[in-house]
Coordinates of C-alpha atoms in Angstrom, one line a residue:
Chain U
M1 CA -16.8 -11.3 75.9
S2 CA -15.8 -10.0 72.5
G3 CA -13.9 -6.8 71.9
N4 CA -11.7 -7.2 75.0
I5 CA -8.3 -5.9 73.8
M6 CA -6.5 -7.2 76.9
L7 CA -7.6 -10.8 76.6
P8 CA -5.1 -13.1 75.0
T9 CA -5.9 -16.4 73.2
P10 CA -4.0 -19.7 73.2
H11 CA -1.8 -20.6 70.2
K12 CA 0.0 -23.8 69.5
I13 CA 3.8 -23.9 69.2
I14 CA 4.6 -25.7 66.0
D15 CA 8.4 -25.7 66.2
I16 CA 11.3 -24.3 68.3
I17 CA 14.5 -23.4 66.5
R18 CA 17.6 -22.8 68.7
E19 CA 19.4 -19.8 67.2
T20 CA 22.0 -19.2 70.0
E21 CA 22.3 -20.2 73.6
N22 CA 19.9 -17.4 74.6
E23 CA 17.8 -16.9 71.6
Y24 CA 15.3 -19.3 70.2
T25 CA 12.8 -18.9 67.4
F26 CA 9.3 -20.1 68.2
R27 CA 7.1 -21.0 65.2
I28 CA 3.5 -20.4 66.3
E29 CA 0.2 -21.4 64.6
T30 CA -2.0 -18.4 63.9
I31 CA -4.3 -17.1 61.2
A32 CA -3.6 -13.5 62.1
K33 CA -2.7 -11.3 59.2
V34 CA 0.6 -9.8 60.0
K35 CA 2.7 -7.1 58.4
H36 CA 6.5 -6.8 58.4
G37 CA 7.6 -5.0 61.6
Q38 CA 4.6 -5.6 63.7
F39 CA 4.6 -7.2 67.2
F40 CA 2.5 -9.4 69.4
Q41 CA 1.8 -9.2 73.1
V42 CA 3.0 -12.7 74.1
S43 CA 2.0 -14.1 77.5
L44 CA 2.1 -17.1 79.7
P45 CA -0.4 -17.5 82.6
K46 CA 1.3 -17.2 86.0
V47 CA 4.3 -15.3 84.5
G48 CA 3.2 -12.3 82.5
E49 CA 3.2 -10.6 79.2
A50 CA 5.8 -9.0 76.9
P51 CA 5.9 -7.4 73.4
I52 CA 7.7 -9.5 70.9
S53 CA 8.3 -8.6 67.3
V54 CA 7.5 -11.0 64.4
S55 CA 10.7 -12.4 62.8
A56 CA 9.0 -14.4 60.0
M57 CA 5.5 -15.2 58.8
G58 CA 3.9 -17.8 56.5
D59 CA 0.6 -19.4 55.7
G60 CA -0.9 -20.1 59.1
W61 CA 2.1 -19.3 61.3
V62 CA 4.4 -16.6 62.6
E63 CA 7.9 -16.8 64.0
L64 CA 8.9 -14.9 67.1
T65 CA 12.6 -14.8 68.0
I66 CA 12.9 -14.4 71.7
R67 CA 16.0 -13.6 73.8
K68 CA 16.0 -15.2 77.3
V69 CA 16.4 -12.0 79.2
G70 CA 13.5 -11.6 81.6
K71 CA 10.8 -13.3 83.7
V72 CA 8.4 -14.0 80.7
T73 CA 11.0 -15.0 78.2
N74 CA 12.8 -17.3 80.7
E75 CA 9.6 -19.2 81.2
I76 CA 8.9 -19.4 77.4
F77 CA 12.1 -21.2 77.0
N78 CA 10.7 -24.1 79.0
L79 CA 8.0 -24.7 76.4
K80 CA 8.0 -27.5 73.9
P81 CA 6.5 -27.9 70.4
G82 CA 2.8 -28.7 70.9
D83 CA 2.6 -26.5 74.0
K84 CA 0.3 -23.5 74.1
I85 CA 1.5 -19.9 74.2
F86 CA -0.9 -17.0 74.6
M87 CA -0.9 -14.0 72.3
R88 CA -2.8 -10.9 71.3
G89 CA -2.1 -8.7 68.3
P90 CA -0.5 -8.1 65.9
Y91 CA 0.0 -4.5 66.9
G92 CA 1.9 -1.4 65.7
N93 CA 2.8 0.3 62.5
P94 CA 4.7 -1.9 60.0
F95 CA 7.5 -1.1 57.5
P96 CA 6.0 0.5 54.4
L97 CA 6.5 -2.5 52.2
D98 CA 4.8 -1.1 49.2
D99 CA 7.0 2.0 49.4
F100 CA 10.1 -0.2 49.3
K101 CA 9.1 -2.2 46.2
G102 CA 10.9 -1.5 43.0
K103 CA 13.5 0.6 44.7
D104 CA 16.9 0.1 46.3
L105 CA 16.7 -0.9 50.0
V106 CA 19.4 -0.8 52.6
I107 CA 18.8 -2.7 55.8
I108 CA 21.2 -2.1 58.7
A109 CA 20.6 -4.2 61.8
G110 CA 22.4 -4.9 65.0
G111 CA 22.1 -7.9 67.4
T112 CA 18.4 -8.9 68.0
G113 CA 17.5 -5.9 65.7
V114 CA 17.9 -8.5 62.9
S115 CA 14.8 -10.2 64.2
P116 CA 12.2 -7.4 63.3
V117 CA 13.7 -7.0 59.8
R118 CA 14.1 -10.8 59.1
S119 CA 10.5 -11.1 57.7
L120 CA 11.1 -8.2 55.4
L121 CA 14.4 -9.8 54.1
K122 CA 12.7 -13.1 53.7
Y123 CA 9.9 -11.5 51.7
F124 CA 12.4 -9.9 49.2
Y125 CA 14.4 -13.1 49.1
E126 CA 11.3 -14.9 47.9
H127 CA 10.2 -12.0 45.7
P128 CA 13.6 -10.8 44.2
D129 CA 11.8 -9.2 41.2
E130 CA 10.0 -6.8 43.6
I131 CA 13.2 -5.0 44.7
H132 CA 15.8 -3.2 42.6
S133 CA 18.6 -4.0 44.9
L134 CA 19.0 -4.9 48.6
Y135 CA 22.0 -4.1 50.8
F136 CA 22.0 -5.8 54.1
I137 CA 24.5 -4.9 56.9
A138 CA 24.1 -7.1 60.0
G139 CA 26.3 -6.8 63.1
F140 CA 26.6 -9.1 66.0
K141 CA 28.6 -8.9 69.2
D142 CA 30.5 -12.1 68.8
E143 CA 30.4 -15.5 67.1
K144 CA 28.1 -16.9 69.8
S145 CA 25.5 -14.3 69.2
I146 CA 25.0 -14.7 65.5
L147 CA 21.3 -15.2 64.7
F148 CA 19.6 -16.9 61.7
K149 CA 22.8 -18.5 60.3
E150 CA 21.0 -20.3 57.6
D151 CA 19.1 -17.2 56.5
L152 CA 22.2 -15.1 56.5
S153 CA 23.9 -17.6 54.3
N154 CA 20.9 -17.6 51.9
F155 CA 20.7 -13.8 51.9
R156 CA 24.3 -13.7 50.6
K157 CA 23.1 -15.3 47.4
R158 CA 20.6 -12.7 46.4
F159 CA 21.5 -9.6 48.4
N160 CA 24.6 -7.5 48.8
T161 CA 25.5 -8.4 52.3
I162 CA 28.1 -7.3 54.9
Y163 CA 28.1 -9.3 58.1
T164 CA 30.2 -8.1 60.9
L165 CA 31.2 -9.0 64.5
D166 CA 32.3 -6.3 67.0
K167 CA 35.7 -8.0 67.7
D168 CA 35.8 -11.6 66.7
K169 CA 37.5 -12.6 63.4
I170 CA 35.7 -15.5 61.6
E171 CA 35.3 -16.4 58.0
G172 CA 32.6 -14.5 56.2
F173 CA 32.4 -11.7 58.8
E174 CA 34.1 -8.4 58.9
V175 CA 35.3 -6.8 62.1
G176 CA 33.8 -3.7 63.7
F177 CA 30.5 -2.0 64.3
V178 CA 27.9 -1.8 61.5
T179 CA 28.3 2.0 61.4
E180 CA 31.9 1.5 60.0
H181 CA 30.5 -0.3 57.0
I182 CA 27.8 2.2 56.0
Q183 CA 30.4 4.0 53.8
K184 CA 30.4 0.9 51.5
I185 CA 26.8 1.5 50.5
P186 CA 26.7 3.1 47.0
F187 CA 24.1 5.7 47.9
N188 CA 25.4 7.8 45.0
N189 CA 24.3 5.2 42.5
F190 CA 20.8 4.9 43.9
E191 CA 18.0 6.8 42.2
N192 CA 15.3 5.9 44.6
Y193 CA 15.9 4.1 47.8
N194 CA 15.0 3.5 51.5
V195 CA 17.1 2.7 54.6
V196 CA 15.9 0.6 57.5
I197 CA 17.9 0.7 60.7
V198 CA 17.0 -1.5 63.7
G199 CA 19.1 -2.2 66.8
P200 CA 20.0 -0.9 70.2
P201 CA 19.2 2.9 70.5
V202 CA 22.9 4.0 70.4
M203 CA 23.5 1.9 67.3
M204 CA 20.4 3.3 65.5
H205 CA 21.4 6.9 66.5
F206 CA 24.9 6.6 65.0
A207 CA 23.9 4.5 62.0
A208 CA 21.3 7.2 61.1
L209 CA 23.9 10.0 61.5
E210 CA 26.4 8.0 59.3
C211 CA 23.7 7.7 56.6
L212 CA 22.9 11.4 56.8
K213 CA 26.6 12.1 56.4
K214 CA 26.5 10.0 53.3
G215 CA 23.8 12.3 51.9
V216 CA 20.8 10.2 52.7
T217 CA 17.8 12.4 53.3
E218 CA 15.9 12.0 56.5
D219 CA 12.6 10.9 54.9
K220 CA 14.3 7.8 53.4
I221 CA 15.3 6.4 56.8
W222 CA 13.0 4.0 58.8
L223 CA 13.7 2.9 62.4
S224 CA 12.0 0.4 64.7
F225 CA 11.9 1.3 68.4
E226 CA 11.8 -1.1 71.4
R227 CA 10.0 0.0 74.5
K228 CA 8.5 -1.4 77.7
M229 CA 4.8 -2.1 77.1
S230 CA 2.0 -3.5 79.3
C231 CA -0.9 -3.1 76.8
G232 CA 0.3 -2.5 73.2
V233 CA -2.8 -0.5 72.5
G234 CA -2.2 3.0 73.9
K235 CA -3.5 2.7 77.4
C236 CA -0.7 1.7 79.8
G237 CA 1.5 4.6 79.1
H238 CA 4.9 2.9 79.4
C239 CA 6.0 3.4 75.8
K240 CA 5.0 7.0 75.5
I241 CA 7.7 9.5 74.3
N242 CA 6.5 13.1 74.2
E243 CA 3.0 12.9 72.7
T244 CA 3.8 9.7 70.8
Y245 CA 2.9 6.2 71.8
V246 CA 5.4 3.7 70.3
C247 CA 2.8 0.9 70.4
L248 CA 0.4 3.0 68.2
E249 CA 2.5 5.3 66.0
G250 CA 5.5 2.9 66.0
P251 CA 7.4 0.7 66.5
V252 CA 8.4 1.6 63.0
F253 CA 9.0 5.3 62.6
N254 CA 10.3 7.4 59.7
Y255 CA 13.4 9.3 60.8
T256 CA 11.7 12.7 60.3
K257 CA 9.4 11.7 63.2
A258 CA 11.9 9.6 65.1
K259 CA 14.5 12.3 65.4
N260 CA 12.0 14.5 67.3
L261 CA 11.2 11.9 69.9
L262 CA 12.9 13.1 73.1
D263 CA 13.0 10.5 75.8
Chain R
M1 CA -35.6 21.8 89.6
S2 CA -34.1 22.3 93.1
Y3 CA -35.2 21.1 96.5
C4 CA -34.3 21.6 100.1
V5 CA -34.1 18.2 101.9
N6 CA -33.4 17.6 105.6
I7 CA -30.7 15.1 106.6
K8 CA -33.2 12.4 107.8
R9 CA -35.1 12.5 104.5
M10 CA -31.8 12.6 102.5
N11 CA -30.8 9.4 104.2
E12 CA -34.1 7.8 103.2
I13 CA -33.5 8.9 99.6
L14 CA -30.0 7.4 99.8
K15 CA -31.5 4.1 101.0
E16 CA -33.9 4.2 98.1
L17 CA -31.0 5.0 95.6
Q18 CA -28.9 2.2 97.1
K19 CA -31.4 -0.4 95.7
E20 CA -29.9 0.4 92.3
Y21 CA -26.7 2.3 93.0
K22 CA -23.5 2.0 94.8
I23 CA -22.9 5.5 96.1
Y24 CA -19.3 6.8 96.6
A25 CA -18.1 9.9 98.3
P26 CA -15.1 11.2 100.3
V27 CA -15.1 9.5 103.6
R28 CA -13.0 10.0 106.7
F29 CA -10.6 7.2 107.8
E30 CA -9.7 8.2 111.3
K31 CA -6.0 8.0 112.3
R32 CA -5.1 6.6 108.8
G33 CA -3.4 9.8 107.7
R34 CA 0.2 10.0 106.8
Y35 CA 1.2 11.8 110.0
S36 CA 0.5 10.7 113.5
D37 CA -3.1 11.5 114.7
T38 CA -4.2 12.6 111.3
D39 CA -7.1 11.3 109.3
L40 CA -7.2 10.2 105.7
I41 CA -10.0 11.2 103.4
R42 CA -10.5 9.0 100.4
Y43 CA -13.4 7.7 98.4
A44 CA -15.5 4.9 99.7
E45 CA -19.0 3.6 99.6
I46 CA -21.4 5.6 101.9
N47 CA -24.4 4.4 103.8
S48 CA -25.6 7.8 105.1
I49 CA -25.2 11.4 104.1
E50 CA -23.3 12.0 107.4
D51 CA -20.5 9.8 106.0
V52 CA -19.6 12.4 103.4
V53 CA -16.7 14.7 104.2
Y54 CA -17.9 17.8 102.3
D55 CA -15.9 20.5 104.0
E56 CA -12.4 19.2 103.4
K57 CA -10.5 18.2 100.4
S58 CA -10.1 14.5 99.8
D59 CA -6.5 13.2 99.8
F60 CA -7.2 10.7 97.0
S61 CA -9.2 11.2 93.9
P62 CA -12.4 9.3 92.9
K63 CA -10.7 7.6 90.0
E64 CA -10.2 4.5 92.1
V65 CA -14.0 3.8 92.0
I66 CA -13.8 2.9 88.3
Y67 CA -10.1 2.5 87.9
P68 CA -9.0 0.6 91.0
I69 CA -5.3 0.6 92.2
T70 CA -5.4 -3.2 91.6
Q71 CA -7.9 -4.7 89.2
R72 CA -8.5 -8.3 88.1
L73 CA -8.5 -8.5 84.3
F74 CA -9.1 -12.3 84.0
Y75 CA -8.6 -15.5 85.8
F76 CA -6.5 -18.3 84.3
T77 CA -6.3 -22.0 84.6
E78 CA -3.6 -24.0 82.8
D79 CA -4.9 -23.4 79.3
E80 CA -7.8 -21.0 79.6
Y81 CA -8.5 -17.4 80.4
M82 CA -11.8 -16.2 81.9
E83 CA -12.7 -12.5 82.0
S84 CA -13.4 -11.0 85.4
K85 CA -16.9 -9.7 86.2
V86 CA -18.2 -6.6 87.9
D87 CA -21.2 -5.8 90.2
D88 CA -24.5 -5.2 88.3
K89 CA -25.3 -2.1 90.3
K90 CA -24.9 1.3 88.9
I91 CA -22.6 3.9 90.4
L92 CA -23.2 7.4 91.8
I93 CA -20.1 9.4 92.7
L94 CA -20.2 12.6 94.7
A95 CA -17.4 14.6 93.0
R96 CA -15.9 18.0 92.8
P97 CA -15.9 19.9 89.4
C98 CA -12.1 19.3 88.8
D99 CA -12.6 15.5 89.3
I100 CA -15.6 15.3 87.0
N101 CA -13.4 17.1 84.4
G102 CA -10.6 14.7 85.3
F103 CA -12.8 11.7 84.4
R104 CA -13.0 13.1 80.8
R105 CA -9.2 12.8 80.6
L106 CA -9.4 9.2 81.7
D107 CA -12.1 8.6 79.2
T108 CA -9.8 10.0 76.4
I109 CA -7.0 7.6 77.3
F110 CA -9.1 4.4 78.0
L111 CA -11.8 4.8 75.4
K112 CA -10.3 6.9 72.6
N113 CA -6.6 6.7 72.5
G114 CA -5.5 4.4 69.6
G115 CA -9.0 3.9 68.5
T116 CA -9.8 1.1 70.8
E117 CA -11.9 0.9 74.0
D118 CA -10.7 -0.6 77.2
I119 CA -13.5 -2.9 78.3
Y120 CA -12.5 -2.9 82.0
Y121 CA -12.7 0.8 82.2
K122 CA -15.8 1.1 80.0
R123 CA -17.9 -1.5 81.9
L124 CA -17.6 0.6 85.1
R125 CA -17.6 4.0 83.4
E126 CA -20.9 3.5 81.7
K127 CA -22.5 2.8 85.0
V128 CA -21.4 6.2 86.5
K129 CA -23.5 9.2 87.2
F130 CA -22.1 12.2 89.1
I131 CA -23.5 14.1 92.0
L132 CA -21.7 17.5 91.9
M133 CA -20.4 18.5 95.2
E134 CA -19.7 22.3 95.7
C135 CA -16.2 23.3 96.8
K136 CA -15.6 25.7 99.6
K137 CA -15.4 29.4 98.5
G138 CA -12.1 29.8 96.7
G139 CA -11.3 26.2 96.9
W140 CA -8.4 25.0 99.1
D141 CA -4.9 26.4 99.2
S142 CA -3.3 24.0 96.8
C143 CA -6.1 24.1 94.2
F144 CA -5.4 25.7 90.9
C145 CA -8.5 24.6 88.9
V146 CA -9.3 28.1 87.6
S147 CA -5.9 28.3 85.9
M148 CA -6.5 24.9 84.3
G149 CA -10.1 25.8 83.3
S150 CA -11.5 22.9 85.1
N151 CA -13.3 24.7 87.9
K152 CA -16.7 24.4 86.3
T153 CA -18.8 21.5 84.8
D154 CA -22.3 20.8 83.8
D155 CA -21.7 17.1 83.6
Y156 CA -23.7 16.0 86.6
S157 CA -27.1 14.4 87.4
L158 CA -27.5 16.0 90.7
A159 CA -25.8 18.9 92.5
I160 CA -25.7 19.3 96.2
R161 CA -24.9 22.0 98.8
F162 CA -24.4 20.9 102.4
D163 CA -25.9 23.1 105.0
S164 CA -26.0 22.4 108.8
D165 CA -29.4 20.8 108.9
N166 CA -30.5 20.7 105.3
I167 CA -29.2 19.8 101.9
L168 CA -29.9 21.7 98.7
V169 CA -30.3 19.5 95.7
E170 CA -30.5 20.5 92.0
I171 CA -31.8 17.8 89.7
K172 CA -30.7 17.7 86.1
D173 CA -31.4 14.1 85.4
N174 CA -35.1 13.1 85.2
E175 CA -34.3 9.7 86.5
F176 CA -34.1 11.2 90.0
T177 CA -37.0 13.6 89.9
G178 CA -39.5 11.2 91.5
L179 CA -37.4 10.8 94.6
F180 CA -37.8 14.4 95.5
A181 CA -41.4 14.9 94.5
N182 CA -42.6 15.7 98.0
E183 CA -39.7 18.0 99.0
K184 CA -39.7 21.7 99.3
E185 CA -38.8 23.4 96.1
V186 CA -36.1 26.2 96.3
E187 CA -34.0 28.3 94.1
F188 CA -30.6 26.6 94.0
T189 CA -27.9 26.2 91.4
P190 CA -24.4 25.2 92.4
E191 CA -21.7 27.8 92.6
F192 CA -18.2 27.3 91.3
V193 CA -14.9 28.5 92.4
T194 CA -13.9 31.5 90.3
S195 CA -10.5 32.3 91.8
N196 CA -7.9 30.2 93.6
P197 CA -5.1 31.3 96.0
T198 CA -2.7 29.3 93.8
K199 CA -2.4 30.3 90.2
V200 CA -0.3 28.9 87.4
N201 CA 1.0 30.2 84.2
I202 CA 1.1 27.6 81.5
P203 CA 4.1 28.1 79.3
E204 CA 3.4 28.2 75.6
I205 CA 5.7 25.8 73.8
D206 CA 5.4 26.7 70.2
S207 CA 8.3 25.0 68.5
Y208 CA 10.4 21.9 68.6
E209 CA 13.5 23.9 69.1
L210 CA 12.0 25.4 72.3
L211 CA 11.0 22.0 73.5
K212 CA 14.5 20.7 73.0
K213 CA 15.9 23.6 75.1
I214 CA 13.3 22.8 77.8
Y215 CA 14.6 19.3 77.9
D216 CA 18.1 20.6 78.6
L217 CA 17.0 23.0 81.4
D218 CA 19.0 22.8 84.6
M219 CA 15.8 23.1 86.6
W220 CA 15.1 19.4 86.1
K221 CA 18.4 18.5 87.8
S222 CA 17.3 20.0 91.0
Y223 CA 14.7 17.3 91.3
N224 CA 17.4 14.6 91.2
S225 CA 18.2 15.0 94.8
R226 CA 14.8 16.1 96.0
C227 CA 12.3 13.8 94.4
I228 CA 12.5 10.3 95.8
S229 CA 10.5 8.7 92.9
C230 CA 7.8 7.4 95.2
G231 CA 5.0 8.0 92.8
A232 CA 2.7 9.5 95.5
C233 CA 1.9 12.4 93.2
T234 CA 0.6 10.1 90.4
A235 CA -1.3 7.9 92.8
V236 CA -3.5 10.7 94.0
C237 CA -3.9 12.3 90.5
I238 CA -7.4 12.1 89.0
T239 CA -5.9 12.1 85.5
C240 CA -3.0 9.6 85.9
S241 CA -4.0 6.4 84.0
C242 CA -0.8 4.3 83.6
F243 CA -0.7 0.7 84.6
T244 CA 1.4 -2.4 84.6
T245 CA 0.1 -6.0 84.4
L246 CA 0.9 -8.6 87.0
D247 CA 0.2 -12.3 87.1
V248 CA -0.6 -13.8 90.5
T249 CA -1.1 -17.5 91.3
Y250 CA -3.2 -18.7 94.2
T251 CA -1.3 -20.5 96.9
E252 CA -3.9 -23.3 97.2
N253 CA -3.5 -24.2 93.6
G254 CA -0.4 -22.8 91.9
K255 CA -1.8 -23.6 88.4
V256 CA -4.7 -21.2 88.8
G257 CA -4.5 -17.5 89.3
E258 CA -5.3 -14.1 87.8
R259 CA -3.8 -11.3 85.7
R260 CA -4.2 -8.0 87.4
R261 CA -3.4 -4.5 86.3
V262 CA -1.9 -2.3 88.9
Q263 CA -1.7 1.5 88.7
A264 CA 1.9 2.5 87.7
S265 CA 3.8 5.7 87.9
C266 CA 6.1 7.4 85.4
M267 CA 7.9 8.7 88.5
H268 CA 9.0 5.2 89.4
E269 CA 12.6 4.3 88.5
D270 CA 11.6 1.1 86.6
F271 CA 8.7 2.7 84.6
T272 CA 10.6 2.4 81.2
T273 CA 13.0 -0.4 82.2
M274 CA 12.8 -3.3 79.7
A275 CA 13.8 -6.9 80.2
G276 CA 17.5 -6.8 80.0
G277 CA 17.8 -3.6 82.0
L278 CA 17.7 -0.9 79.3
S279 CA 15.7 2.1 80.4
F280 CA 15.1 5.6 79.1
R281 CA 14.4 8.1 81.8
K282 CA 17.0 7.3 84.4
T283 CA 17.0 10.2 86.8
A284 CA 14.3 11.7 89.0
G285 CA 14.7 15.0 87.2
E286 CA 14.1 13.4 83.8
R287 CA 11.0 11.7 85.1
M288 CA 9.7 15.0 86.7
R289 CA 10.2 16.6 83.3
F290 CA 8.2 13.9 81.6
R291 CA 5.4 14.1 84.0
T292 CA 5.3 17.9 83.9
L293 CA 5.3 18.1 80.1
H294 CA 2.7 15.3 79.9
K295 CA 0.3 17.2 82.1
I296 CA 0.7 20.6 80.6
Y297 CA 2.0 20.0 77.0
D298 CA 2.0 16.5 75.5
Y299 CA -1.5 15.5 76.2
K300 CA -3.0 18.7 74.8
L301 CA -0.7 18.4 71.7
R302 CA -2.1 14.9 71.1
F303 CA -5.7 15.3 71.9
K304 CA -6.0 19.0 71.1
D305 CA -8.8 20.4 73.3
E306 CA -7.5 20.6 76.9
H307 CA -4.5 20.0 79.2
M308 CA -4.3 16.8 81.2
C309 CA -3.8 18.5 84.6
V310 CA -7.1 19.7 86.1
G311 CA -5.4 21.6 89.0
C312 CA -6.8 19.6 91.8
G313 CA -3.5 20.1 93.7
R314 CA -3.5 16.7 95.4
C315 CA 0.0 15.9 94.1
D316 CA 1.2 19.1 95.8
E317 CA -0.2 18.1 99.1
R318 CA 0.8 14.5 98.9
C319 CA 4.5 14.9 98.0
P320 CA 6.6 13.8 101.0
E321 CA 9.4 16.0 99.8
L322 CA 7.1 19.0 99.5
I323 CA 7.6 19.4 95.8
S324 CA 4.9 21.7 94.5
F325 CA 3.5 20.9 91.1
P326 CA 2.0 24.4 90.5
A327 CA 5.4 25.9 91.6
T328 CA 7.1 23.5 89.1
I329 CA 4.7 24.7 86.3
N330 CA 5.4 28.4 87.2
R331 CA 9.1 27.7 87.4
L332 CA 9.0 26.2 83.9
Y333 CA 6.9 29.2 82.7
D334 CA 9.7 31.6 83.9
E335 CA 12.4 29.5 82.3
V336 CA 10.5 29.4 79.0
E337 CA 10.0 33.1 79.1
K338 CA 13.8 33.5 79.7
L339 CA 14.5 31.2 76.7
K340 CA 12.1 33.2 74.5
K341 CA 13.6 36.5 75.6
A342 CA 17.1 35.2 74.9
E343 CA 16.0 34.1 71.4
T344 CA 14.5 37.5 70.7
I345 CA 17.7 39.2 71.7
K346 CA 19.7 36.8 69.5
K347 CA 17.4 37.5 66.6
D348 CA 17.7 41.3 67.1
I349 CA 21.5 41.0 67.2
R350 CA 21.4 39.0 64.0
Q351 CA 19.1 41.5 62.3
T352 CA 21.3 44.4 63.4
A353 CA 24.4 42.6 62.1
S354 CA 22.8 41.9 58.7
I355 CA 21.6 45.6 58.5
E356 CA 25.2 46.7 59.2
E357 CA 26.5 44.3 56.5
V358 CA 24.1 45.8 54.0
K359 CA 25.4 49.3 54.9

């Protein structure tokens, strides 16, 4: 029956890229029109369903970077290229790409938070003329948890990048939390800019505060929230904060809205 | 048009209706209550008018008729999903005014929120017609429908009043007129409760600053030790609509199974817990605050016209820890009044100070 928003459809896995021991990127065949920052409800029969954000997109495919962390994701890791995965979506509000174009953009991401901003970064990597400047701060816990190594290396060539590990010292990476490096962003030199922050809730909170301290105005900051979801379309109630449904009004929020979301 | 029908004839009419309809009403389940030797009253299909428990309040709401506790969404084989089906028959529900008003809240979430329609809800909801069942005078002790403005409704096809030997029926829907053509016409329109023993004052939360202070109120902490997060309050609530999905495989063939949705509760500890363990409302008090504000603030803020709670009071009666929801609302009202008063005093002091400065 058409119009059933809860009914997933099978999609072919084209490729599986091992990012870390616990994080793989699945390239999946789809004709869905996806915007940067949106997510799919991904499911496997017998196991269940989970919301996963899009980490890259191309002609006829999307990439989902998945951490092996729960019932559904554990099972997904047993799949091979050629296998079917079930999806519905894309859902949610994306990053305002058009608003970012021609301006300076600062992207601050922590851990798996790099995944939802990766497609945005790849877009501007491929369309460098469409952005005035791009500063990218990415923080990982340790060497083992670094995601998208090849992309990170490419991004260095076109963007102003600061990569950091919480404690480990390795070549090309600073030491410390991402918040400690926000002071290096030349906000004073920007005429018109946006800031994207994605990561664990505590990291987003302090990164936003650090930006505000640097004089960034609230309406220039964009966050992406992660919440439990069983439907993705405003029915199941799990992702509701105050009167706001993260699946509908998010996952991407402007800080002017995000700061008022009381959990 | 209204009629007086005797019990025997009413049962004949029910039989006639059953050709096209499944008829649901509050039914007594003897010795199935939560305490020893008590009965449980919940909605079930009826076969005679004597099955209907009309003079007591049902422990559970009629929402389960079209939003079951567990509902099959689709069946799956190894590489295919197949949507579940429902009975072709239409549905008649004998319901109180608060519950009929409650269905409107469920409609809002399932059919309007996010601009999409939930097909599983819709396919049953569009089969439903209501038979309004009068409440006893003043309602029951825990009812606070009048405070919530949900004591009245005109959304019904038939309305009935139970008498010892006869039943009075008002017909608003022409589909049913023929069934009563030979009955005795009488003057009858249903009466609604106009005052409840329990009353609530809904706090007016008019600013984000006030809302933030409400979040920090100590009153929520008192529920940390008292509320056991069992979710009984939400299970019986006519307006609670949250669910979780669950995949089940059949033991005979592990490759085949079904995805179900199961009613969920924001009072359960794991309601916001994501894979990996991160969760957002960790204490019972925080969850109680969420539920309270959802029922008397958030929902109205989002959908504008009415509060979510209809004041049926079932949550009050069902709580094993005797936590009263109307008492919680009134407690919050008092706290909000205190906060507003404190703010007014602060403003006065500031104004006086600035007048002094000018002098």
